[in-house]
PDB file of C-alpha atoms and ligand atoms in Angstrom:
ATOM      1  CA  MET A  26    -193.791 159.884 167.580  1.00  0.00           C
ATOM      2  CA  THR A  27    -195.533 163.189 167.903  1.00  0.00           C
ATOM      3  CA  VAL A  28    -194.792 166.838 166.995  1.00  0.00           C
ATOM      4  CA  HIS A  29    -195.562 167.352 169.975  1.00  0.00           C
ATOM      5  CA  SER A  30    -194.270 167.572 172.981  1.00  0.00           C
ATOM      6  CA  LYS A  31    -194.979 165.076 175.967  1.00  0.00           C
ATOM      7  CA  LEU A  32    -198.874 165.981 177.313  1.00  0.00           C
ATOM      8  CA  MET A  33    -199.144 164.311 180.841  1.00  0.00           C
ATOM      9  CA  VAL A  34    -203.348 163.975 181.973  1.00  0.00           C
ATOM     10  CA  ALA A  35    -204.029 163.674 185.328  1.00  0.00           C
ATOM     11  CA  ASN A  36    -207.416 161.682 185.773  1.00  0.00           C
ATOM     12  CA  TRP A  37    -208.541 162.246 189.165  1.00  0.00           C
ATOM     13  CA  LYS A  38    -211.835 160.139 188.721  1.00  0.00           C
ATOM     14  CA  MET A  39    -213.993 160.533 191.909  1.00  0.00           C
ATOM     15  CA  HIS A  40    -212.083 162.025 194.099  1.00  0.00           C
ATOM     16  CA  GLY A  41    -211.124 165.469 195.269  1.00  0.00           C
ATOM     17  CA  SER A  42    -212.712 167.947 198.470  1.00  0.00           C
ATOM     18  CA  LEU A  43    -212.365 172.216 197.969  1.00  0.00           C
ATOM     19  CA  ALA A  44    -209.903 172.097 200.956  1.00  0.00           C
ATOM     20  CA  ALA A  45    -208.234 168.912 198.794  1.00  0.00           C
ATOM     21  CA  ASN A  46    -207.829 170.474 195.098  1.00  0.00           C
ATOM     22  CA  ALA A  47    -206.400 173.504 195.978  1.00  0.00           C
ATOM     23  CA  SER A  48    -203.646 172.317 198.077  1.00  0.00           C
ATOM     24  CA  LEU A  49    -203.129 169.915 195.176  1.00  0.00           C
ATOM     25  CA  LEU A  50    -203.064 172.173 192.964  1.00  0.00           C
ATOM     26  CA  ALA A  51    -200.573 174.609 194.742  1.00  0.00           C
ATOM     27  CA  ASP A  52    -197.818 172.492 195.790  1.00  0.00           C
ATOM     28  CA  VAL A  53    -198.369 170.898 191.862  1.00  0.00           C
ATOM     29  CA  LEU A  54    -197.934 175.187 190.871  1.00  0.00           C
ATOM     30  CA  ALA A  55    -195.192 175.258 192.763  1.00  0.00           C
ATOM     31  CA  GLY A  56    -193.053 172.278 191.320  1.00  0.00           C
ATOM     32  CA  MET A  57    -193.848 173.495 188.179  1.00  0.00           C
ATOM     33  CA  ALA A  58    -190.596 175.472 187.220  1.00  0.00           C
ATOM     34  CA  ASP A  59    -189.122 172.631 185.573  1.00  0.00           C
ATOM     35  CA  VAL A  60    -191.641 171.021 183.663  1.00  0.00           C
ATOM     36  CA  LEU A  61    -191.127 171.455 180.392  1.00  0.00           C
ATOM     37  CA  CYS A  62    -193.894 168.497 178.767  1.00  0.00           C
ATOM     38  CA  ARG A  63    -197.728 169.441 178.373  1.00  0.00           C
ATOM     39  CA  SER A  64    -199.735 169.111 181.555  1.00  0.00           C
ATOM     40  CA  ALA A  65    -203.217 168.792 182.607  1.00  0.00           C
ATOM     41  CA  VAL A  66    -205.492 167.737 184.708  1.00  0.00           C
ATOM     42  CA  CYS A  67    -208.933 165.876 184.410  1.00  0.00           C
ATOM     43  CA  VAL A  68    -210.997 166.459 186.864  1.00  0.00           C
ATOM     44  CA  PRO A  69    -215.282 166.162 188.514  1.00  0.00           C
ATOM     45  CA  SER A  70    -217.238 168.719 186.981  1.00  0.00           C
ATOM     46  CA  VAL A  71    -218.316 169.672 190.175  1.00  0.00           C
ATOM     47  CA  TYR A  72    -214.744 171.243 190.236  1.00  0.00           C
ATOM     48  CA  LEU A  73    -214.829 172.933 187.148  1.00  0.00           C
ATOM     49  CA  ALA A  74    -214.817 176.405 187.993  1.00  0.00           C
ATOM     50  CA  GLN A  75    -212.622 176.043 190.972  1.00  0.00           C
ATOM     51  CA  VAL A  76    -209.750 174.433 189.059  1.00  0.00           C
ATOM     52  CA  GLN A  77    -210.364 176.643 186.525  1.00  0.00           C
ATOM     53  CA  ALA A  78    -209.253 179.804 188.775  1.00  0.00           C
ATOM     54  CA  LEU A  79    -206.378 177.560 190.225  1.00  0.00           C
ATOM     55  CA  LEU A  80    -204.865 177.115 186.932  1.00  0.00           C
ATOM     56  CA  SER A  81    -205.382 180.578 186.001  1.00  0.00           C
ATOM     57  CA  GLY A  82    -202.155 181.880 183.939  1.00  0.00           C
ATOM     58  CA  SER A  83    -200.898 178.387 184.203  1.00  0.00           C
ATOM     59  CA  SER A  84    -199.088 175.786 181.563  1.00  0.00           C
ATOM     60  CA  ILE A  85    -201.943 172.980 183.121  1.00  0.00           C
ATOM     61  CA  GLY A  86    -204.381 172.323 180.797  1.00  0.00           C
ATOM     62  CA  LEU A  87    -207.948 171.967 182.509  1.00  0.00           C
ATOM     63  CA  GLY A  88    -209.402 168.861 181.337  1.00  0.00           C
ATOM     64  CA  ALA A  89    -213.336 166.913 182.355  1.00  0.00           C
ATOM     65  CA  GLN A  90    -213.504 163.009 182.080  1.00  0.00           C
ATOM     66  CA  ASP A  91    -216.752 162.674 180.300  1.00  0.00           C
ATOM     67  CA  VAL A  92    -219.675 164.909 178.689  1.00  0.00           C
ATOM     68  CA  SER A  93    -222.658 164.284 176.733  1.00  0.00           C
ATOM     69  CA  ALA A  94    -223.498 162.756 173.342  1.00  0.00           C
ATOM     70  CA  GLN A  95    -225.980 165.833 173.229  1.00  0.00           C
ATOM     71  CA  ALA A  96    -225.916 169.099 171.657  1.00  0.00           C
ATOM     72  CA  SER A  97    -228.321 170.000 174.481  1.00  0.00           C
ATOM     73  CA  GLY A  98    -231.645 169.470 175.615  1.00  0.00           C
ATOM     74  CA  ALA A  99    -233.692 166.702 178.345  1.00  0.00           C
ATOM     75  CA  TYR A 100    -231.104 165.189 179.731  1.00  0.00           C
ATOM     76  CA  THR A 101    -231.362 164.679 183.012  1.00  0.00           C
ATOM     77  CA  GLY A 102    -227.884 165.120 185.043  1.00  0.00           C
ATOM     78  CA  GLU A 103    -225.207 165.337 182.247  1.00  0.00           C
ATOM     79  CA  VAL A 104    -222.777 168.155 180.741  1.00  0.00           C
ATOM     80  CA  SER A 105    -222.158 169.343 177.533  1.00  0.00           C
ATOM     81  CA  ALA A 106    -219.638 169.873 175.719  1.00  0.00           C
ATOM     82  CA  ASP A 107    -220.320 173.226 174.972  1.00  0.00           C
ATOM     83  CA  MET A 108    -220.697 173.646 179.060  1.00  0.00           C
ATOM     84  CA  LEU A 109    -217.501 172.211 179.140  1.00  0.00           C
ATOM     85  CA  ARG A 110    -216.057 175.065 177.417  1.00  0.00           C
ATOM     86  CA  ASP A 111    -217.938 177.840 179.070  1.00  0.00           C
ATOM     87  CA  PHE A 112    -214.927 176.766 182.273  1.00  0.00           C
ATOM     88  CA  GLY A 113    -212.672 176.497 179.999  1.00  0.00           C
ATOM     89  CA  VAL A 114    -212.257 173.477 179.584  1.00  0.00           C
ATOM     90  CA  ARG A 115    -209.649 172.124 177.110  1.00  0.00           C
ATOM     91  CA  TYR A 116    -209.298 168.332 177.396  1.00  0.00           C
ATOM     92  CA  CYS A 117    -212.142 165.919 177.734  1.00  0.00           C
ATOM     93  CA  ILE A 118    -211.526 162.586 178.115  1.00  0.00           C
ATOM     94  CA  VAL A 119    -214.586 160.119 176.288  1.00  0.00           C
ATOM     95  CA  GLY A 120    -214.342 156.232 176.509  1.00  0.00           C
ATOM     96  CA  HIS A 121    -212.510 155.310 179.815  1.00  0.00           C
ATOM     97  CA  SER A 122    -212.836 152.239 180.406  1.00  0.00           C
ATOM     98  CA  GLU A 123    -214.412 152.309 183.438  1.00  0.00           C
ATOM     99  CA  ARG A 124    -218.207 154.187 181.585  1.00  0.00           C
ATOM    100  CA  ARG A 125    -218.032 152.125 179.349  1.00  0.00           C
ATOM    101  CA  GLN A 126    -217.710 148.467 181.832  1.00  0.00           C
ATOM    102  CA  ASN A 127    -220.344 150.866 184.087  1.00  0.00           C
ATOM    103  CA  HIS A 128    -222.222 152.177 181.654  1.00  0.00           C
ATOM    104  CA  ALA A 129    -222.455 150.105 178.813  1.00  0.00           C
ATOM    105  CA  GLU A 130    -220.972 152.946 176.565  1.00  0.00           C
ATOM    106  CA  SER A 131    -220.549 151.456 173.336  1.00  0.00           C
ATOM    107  CA  ASP A 132    -218.248 152.568 170.426  1.00  0.00           C
ATOM    108  CA  VAL A 133    -220.442 154.531 168.441  1.00  0.00           C
ATOM    109  CA  LEU A 134    -221.576 156.180 171.765  1.00  0.00           C
ATOM    110  CA  VAL A 135    -217.384 157.235 172.794  1.00  0.00           C
ATOM    111  CA  ALA A 136    -217.400 158.194 168.779  1.00  0.00           C
ATOM    112  CA  THR A 137    -220.072 160.440 169.049  1.00  0.00           C
ATOM    113  CA  LYS A 138    -218.896 162.242 171.988  1.00  0.00           C
ATOM    114  CA  ALA A 139    -215.382 162.821 170.631  1.00  0.00           C
ATOM    115  CA  GLN A 140    -217.087 164.243 167.909  1.00  0.00           C
ATOM    116  CA  ARG A 141    -219.368 167.066 169.851  1.00  0.00           C
ATOM    117  CA  THR A 142    -215.924 167.626 171.699  1.00  0.00           C
ATOM    118  CA  LEU A 143    -214.005 168.315 168.822  1.00  0.00           C
ATOM    119  CA  ALA A 144    -216.235 170.471 167.597  1.00  0.00           C
ATOM    120  CA  ALA A 145    -216.743 172.725 171.107  1.00  0.00           C
ATOM    121  CA  GLY A 146    -212.620 172.681 169.856  1.00  0.00           C
ATOM    122  CA  ILE A 147    -212.142 170.976 173.002  1.00  0.00           C
ATOM    123  CA  THR A 148    -209.172 167.875 172.932  1.00  0.00           C
ATOM    124  CA  PRO A 149    -211.286 164.039 173.355  1.00  0.00           C
ATOM    125  CA  ILE A 150    -208.288 161.887 175.155  1.00  0.00           C
ATOM    126  CA  VAL A 151    -210.381 158.368 173.615  1.00  0.00           C
ATOM    127  CA  CYS A 152    -209.763 155.703 176.123  1.00  0.00           C
ATOM    128  CA  VAL A 153    -208.695 152.295 174.022  1.00  0.00           C
ATOM    129  CA  GLY A 154    -207.429 148.915 175.403  1.00  0.00           C
ATOM    130  CA  GLU A 155    -208.585 145.338 176.534  1.00  0.00           C
ATOM    131  CA  SER A 156    -209.406 142.928 179.204  1.00  0.00           C
ATOM    132  CA  LEU A 157    -206.722 140.370 181.090  1.00  0.00           C
ATOM    133  CA  GLN A 158    -209.880 138.435 179.352  1.00  0.00           C
ATOM    134  CA  GLU A 159    -209.537 139.801 175.829  1.00  0.00           C
ATOM    135  CA  ARG A 160    -205.406 139.839 175.995  1.00  0.00           C
ATOM    136  CA  GLN A 161    -205.128 136.503 177.384  1.00  0.00           C
ATOM    137  CA  ALA A 162    -208.263 135.073 174.130  1.00  0.00           C
ATOM    138  CA  GLY A 163    -205.479 137.255 171.745  1.00  0.00           C
ATOM    139  CA  GLN A 164    -207.535 140.076 170.762  1.00  0.00           C
ATOM    140  CA  THR A 165    -205.849 143.193 172.068  1.00  0.00           C
ATOM    141  CA  GLU A 166    -205.162 144.288 168.704  1.00  0.00           C
ATOM    142  CA  ALA A 167    -208.669 143.102 167.425  1.00  0.00           C
ATOM    143  CA  VAL A 168    -210.177 145.240 170.291  1.00  0.00           C
ATOM    144  CA  VAL A 169    -207.975 148.600 169.846  1.00  0.00           C
ATOM    145  CA  LYS A 170    -208.252 148.500 167.121  1.00  0.00           C
ATOM    146  CA  ARG A 171    -211.887 148.468 166.447  1.00  0.00           C
ATOM    147  CA  GLN A 172    -212.717 151.155 169.764  1.00  0.00           C
ATOM    148  CA  LEU A 173    -210.522 153.398 167.464  1.00  0.00           C
ATOM    149  CA  ALA A 174    -211.395 153.327 164.363  1.00  0.00           C
ATOM    150  CA  ALA A 175    -215.248 153.634 165.612  1.00  0.00           C
ATOM    151  CA  VAL A 176    -214.157 156.861 166.136  1.00  0.00           C
ATOM    152  CA  ILE A 177    -211.661 157.432 163.215  1.00  0.00           C
ATOM    153  CA  HIS A 178    -215.357 156.700 161.436  1.00  0.00           C
ATOM    154  CA  ALA A 179    -217.237 160.024 163.281  1.00  0.00           C
ATOM    155  CA  ASN A 180    -215.136 162.582 163.095  1.00  0.00           C
ATOM    156  CA  GLY A 181    -212.868 162.025 159.577  1.00  0.00           C
ATOM    157  CA  HIS A 182    -210.839 164.576 158.848  1.00  0.00           C
ATOM    158  CA  CYS A 183    -210.563 166.334 162.274  1.00  0.00           C
ATOM    159  CA  ILE A 184    -208.921 162.932 164.251  1.00  0.00           C
ATOM    160  CA  SER A 185    -205.597 164.407 163.541  1.00  0.00           C
ATOM    161  CA  GLU A 186    -207.125 166.329 165.967  1.00  0.00           C
ATOM    162  CA  ILE A 187    -207.519 164.134 168.991  1.00  0.00           C
ATOM    163  CA  VAL A 188    -205.409 162.574 171.214  1.00  0.00           C
ATOM    164  CA  VAL A 189    -205.637 158.665 172.500  1.00  0.00           C
ATOM    165  CA  ALA A 190    -204.811 156.734 175.066  1.00  0.00           C
ATOM    166  CA  TYR A 191    -203.711 152.844 175.231  1.00  0.00           C
ATOM    167  CA  GLU A 192    -205.574 151.419 179.166  1.00  0.00           C
ATOM    168  CA  PRO A 193    -205.047 147.954 179.080  1.00  0.00           C
ATOM    169  CA  VAL A 194    -207.837 147.964 181.738  1.00  0.00           C
ATOM    170  CA  TRP A 195    -206.457 145.033 183.551  1.00  0.00           C
ATOM    171  CA  ALA A 196    -203.323 147.503 184.710  1.00  0.00           C
ATOM    172  CA  ILE A 197    -205.666 150.546 185.634  1.00  0.00           C
ATOM    173  CA  GLY A 198    -205.570 150.972 188.880  1.00  0.00           C
ATOM    174  CA  THR A 199    -204.328 146.989 189.776  1.00  0.00           C
ATOM    175  CA  GLY A 200    -201.327 147.990 189.900  1.00  0.00           C
ATOM    176  CA  LEU A 201    -199.875 145.904 187.300  1.00  0.00           C
ATOM    177  CA  THR A 202    -198.466 147.787 184.102  1.00  0.00           C
ATOM    178  CA  ALA A 203    -198.008 146.872 180.212  1.00  0.00           C
ATOM    179  CA  THR A 204    -194.201 146.394 179.981  1.00  0.00           C
ATOM    180  CA  PRO A 205    -192.458 148.882 177.546  1.00  0.00           C
ATOM    181  CA  GLU A 206    -192.251 146.826 175.025  1.00  0.00           C
ATOM    182  CA  GLN A 207    -196.286 145.377 175.399  1.00  0.00           C
ATOM    183  CA  ALA A 208    -197.122 149.370 175.528  1.00  0.00           C
ATOM    184  CA  GLN A 209    -195.001 150.540 172.336  1.00  0.00           C
ATOM    185  CA  GLN A 210    -196.332 147.379 170.589  1.00  0.00           C
ATOM    186  CA  VAL A 211    -200.114 148.233 170.986  1.00  0.00           C
ATOM    187  CA  HIS A 212    -199.209 152.277 169.863  1.00  0.00           C
ATOM    188  CA  ALA A 213    -197.467 150.904 166.999  1.00  0.00           C
ATOM    189  CA  VAL A 214    -200.987 149.307 165.340  1.00  0.00           C
ATOM    190  CA  LEU A 215    -202.692 152.759 166.994  1.00  0.00           C
ATOM    191  CA  ARG A 216    -200.272 155.239 164.999  1.00  0.00           C
ATOM    192  CA  ALA A 217    -200.626 152.788 161.518  1.00  0.00           C
ATOM    193  CA  GLN A 218    -204.441 153.111 161.624  1.00  0.00           C
ATOM    194  CA  LEU A 219    -203.983 156.539 162.385  1.00  0.00           C
ATOM    195  CA  GLN A 220    -201.486 156.496 158.935  1.00  0.00           C
ATOM    196  CA  ALA A 221    -203.903 155.166 157.561  1.00  0.00           C
ATOM    197  CA  ALA A 222    -206.463 157.170 158.193  1.00  0.00           C
ATOM    198  CA  THR A 223    -204.493 161.096 157.934  1.00  0.00           C
ATOM    199  CA  ALA A 224    -201.630 162.688 156.283  1.00  0.00           C
ATOM    200  CA  HIS A 225    -201.614 164.186 160.047  1.00  0.00           C
ATOM    201  CA  ALA A 226    -200.729 161.117 162.408  1.00  0.00           C
ATOM    202  CA  ASP A 227    -197.796 162.428 163.718  1.00  0.00           C
ATOM    203  CA  ARG A 228    -199.502 165.231 165.055  1.00  0.00           C
ATOM    204  CA  VAL A 229    -201.665 162.635 167.457  1.00  0.00           C
ATOM    205  CA  SER A 230    -200.262 162.383 171.082  1.00  0.00           C
ATOM    206  CA  ILE A 231    -200.451 158.170 171.896  1.00  0.00           C
ATOM    207  CA  LEU A 232    -201.040 157.774 176.094  1.00  0.00           C
ATOM    208  CA  TYR A 233    -200.571 155.063 178.110  1.00  0.00           C
ATOM    209  CA  GLY A 234    -202.532 154.806 180.791  1.00  0.00           C
ATOM    210  CA  GLY A 235    -202.784 152.148 183.243  1.00  0.00           C
ATOM    211  CA  SER A 236    -200.502 152.360 187.172  1.00  0.00           C
ATOM    212  CA  MET A 237    -198.439 154.488 185.553  1.00  0.00           C
ATOM    213  CA  ASN A 238    -195.982 155.760 188.838  1.00  0.00           C
ATOM    214  CA  ALA A 239    -193.463 157.992 188.286  1.00  0.00           C
ATOM    215  CA  THR A 240    -190.759 154.375 188.273  1.00  0.00           C
ATOM    216  CA  ASN A 241    -192.107 152.990 185.622  1.00  0.00           C
ATOM    217  CA  ALA A 242    -192.237 156.580 183.888  1.00  0.00           C
ATOM    218  CA  VAL A 243    -189.439 157.076 182.463  1.00  0.00           C
ATOM    219  CA  GLU A 244    -189.139 153.429 180.692  1.00  0.00           C
ATOM    220  CA  LEU A 245    -192.373 154.276 179.236  1.00  0.00           C
ATOM    221  CA  LEU A 246    -192.148 156.587 177.864  1.00  0.00           C
ATOM    222  CA  SER A 247    -188.599 156.618 176.345  1.00  0.00           C
ATOM    223  CA  GLN A 248    -190.938 154.136 173.874  1.00  0.00           C
ATOM    224  CA  PRO A 249    -190.210 155.538 170.395  1.00  0.00           C
ATOM    225  CA  ASP A 250    -194.556 155.780 170.024  1.00  0.00           C
ATOM    226  CA  VAL A 251    -195.691 156.489 174.030  1.00  0.00           C
ATOM    227  CA  ASP A 252    -196.317 160.085 174.159  1.00  0.00           C
ATOM    228  CA  GLY A 253    -197.337 160.411 177.656  1.00  0.00           C
ATOM    229  CA  GLY A 254    -199.381 159.511 180.513  1.00  0.00           C
ATOM    230  CA  LEU A 255    -203.048 159.544 181.612  1.00  0.00           C
ATOM    231  CA  ILE A 256    -202.383 158.838 185.856  1.00  0.00           C
ATOM    232  CA  GLY A 257    -205.322 157.805 187.958  1.00  0.00           C
ATOM    233  CA  GLY A 258    -203.771 157.129 191.790  1.00  0.00           C
ATOM    234  CA  ALA A 259    -200.385 158.807 191.062  1.00  0.00           C
ATOM    235  CA  SER A 260    -201.735 162.060 190.321  1.00  0.00           C
ATOM    236  CA  LEU A 261    -202.721 162.714 193.300  1.00  0.00           C
ATOM    237  CA  ARG A 262    -200.525 163.502 195.298  1.00  0.00           C
ATOM    238  CA  ALA A 263    -197.593 166.325 193.791  1.00  0.00           C
ATOM    239  CA  GLU A 264    -194.917 163.995 195.675  1.00  0.00           C
ATOM    240  CA  ASP A 265    -195.720 161.347 192.415  1.00  0.00           C
ATOM    241  CA  PHE A 266    -196.905 163.340 189.908  1.00  0.00           C
ATOM    242  CA  LEU A 267    -194.201 166.361 189.639  1.00  0.00           C
ATOM    243  CA  PRO A 268    -191.504 163.813 189.057  1.00  0.00           C
ATOM    244  CA  MET A 269    -193.345 162.106 186.089  1.00  0.00           C
ATOM    245  CA  LEU A 270    -194.238 165.407 184.775  1.00  0.00           C
ATOM    246  CA  LYS A 271    -190.633 165.783 185.277  1.00  0.00           C
ATOM    247  CA  ALA A 272    -189.919 162.365 183.154  1.00  0.00           C
ATOM    248  CA  ALA A 273    -191.544 162.965 180.468  1.00  0.00           C
ATOM    249  CA  SER A 274    -189.702 166.644 179.866  1.00  0.00           C
ATOM    250  CA  ARG A 275    -186.495 165.103 179.372  1.00  0.00           C
TER     251      ARG A 275
HETATM  252  P1  PGA B 309    -203.960 154.340 187.507  1.00  0.00           P
HETATM  253  O1  PGA B 309    -205.547 154.972 186.235  1.00  0.00           O
HETATM  254  O2  PGA B 309    -203.276 155.676 186.145  1.00  0.00           O
HETATM  255  O3  PGA B 309    -204.693 154.290 188.612  1.00  0.00           O
HETATM  256  O4  PGA B 309    -204.166 152.902 187.567  1.00  0.00           O
HETATM  257  C1  PGA B 309    -205.533 155.403 185.004  1.00  0.00           C
HETATM  258  C2  PGA B 309    -206.510 155.504 184.025  1.00  0.00           C
HETATM  259  O5  PGA B 309    -207.278 155.050 184.494  1.00  0.00           O
HETATM  260  O6  PGA B 309    -207.287 157.066 183.643  1.00  0.00           O
END
């Protein structure tokens, strides 16, 4: 359980266009009247300026999907944490499984990215999660603890300022969701690990991600240590995303 209200974060991944973003956010913003939870949208970097303008004056926070592990310099193609801050970015996903897999991001690299975002005043959303093979081998706890331990080790007393997202790799984009019990079990492990590292573990929101939708959100969000969601596919349509924001507002 966290002291904060629930946090629902959209991960647009590599979707969108200038026209589609404007239309999606117009629909979402029009339905925000009874939304009481915290929310954010993590958008492709090229759209940060557009979405910053569209969200100005709203309660939806702006987020990025990745950040460079370097502060600045000769790193062609990379975007630094300070650059993200320039555009009003408040959250940044680090260590998403698609980056760990497709870009061979290590636990240490992910921890460094978390450090860079915190130094820039941006909240890192640190993703952890096991593959299907790891779950079947009974390694779920060991994997997520190893991934989080690297971030705790690198960030010391700042650790209470991160957000954690538990995203079982086998549930991402597959339509398979962890059961509320499976999610709670892992979230409790992560909470205990944070408690051992900081007296302020109750400030850390632990999100669930992986095929979360308007139907399964209610039960997942009712688990004591599920403090919100990181939502991919179901965040791309206002008619899917808004009911989830409302489920998190109860
Ligand atoms: P999904 O993606 O909701 O489409 O499964 C979640 C994520 O990868 O963050």
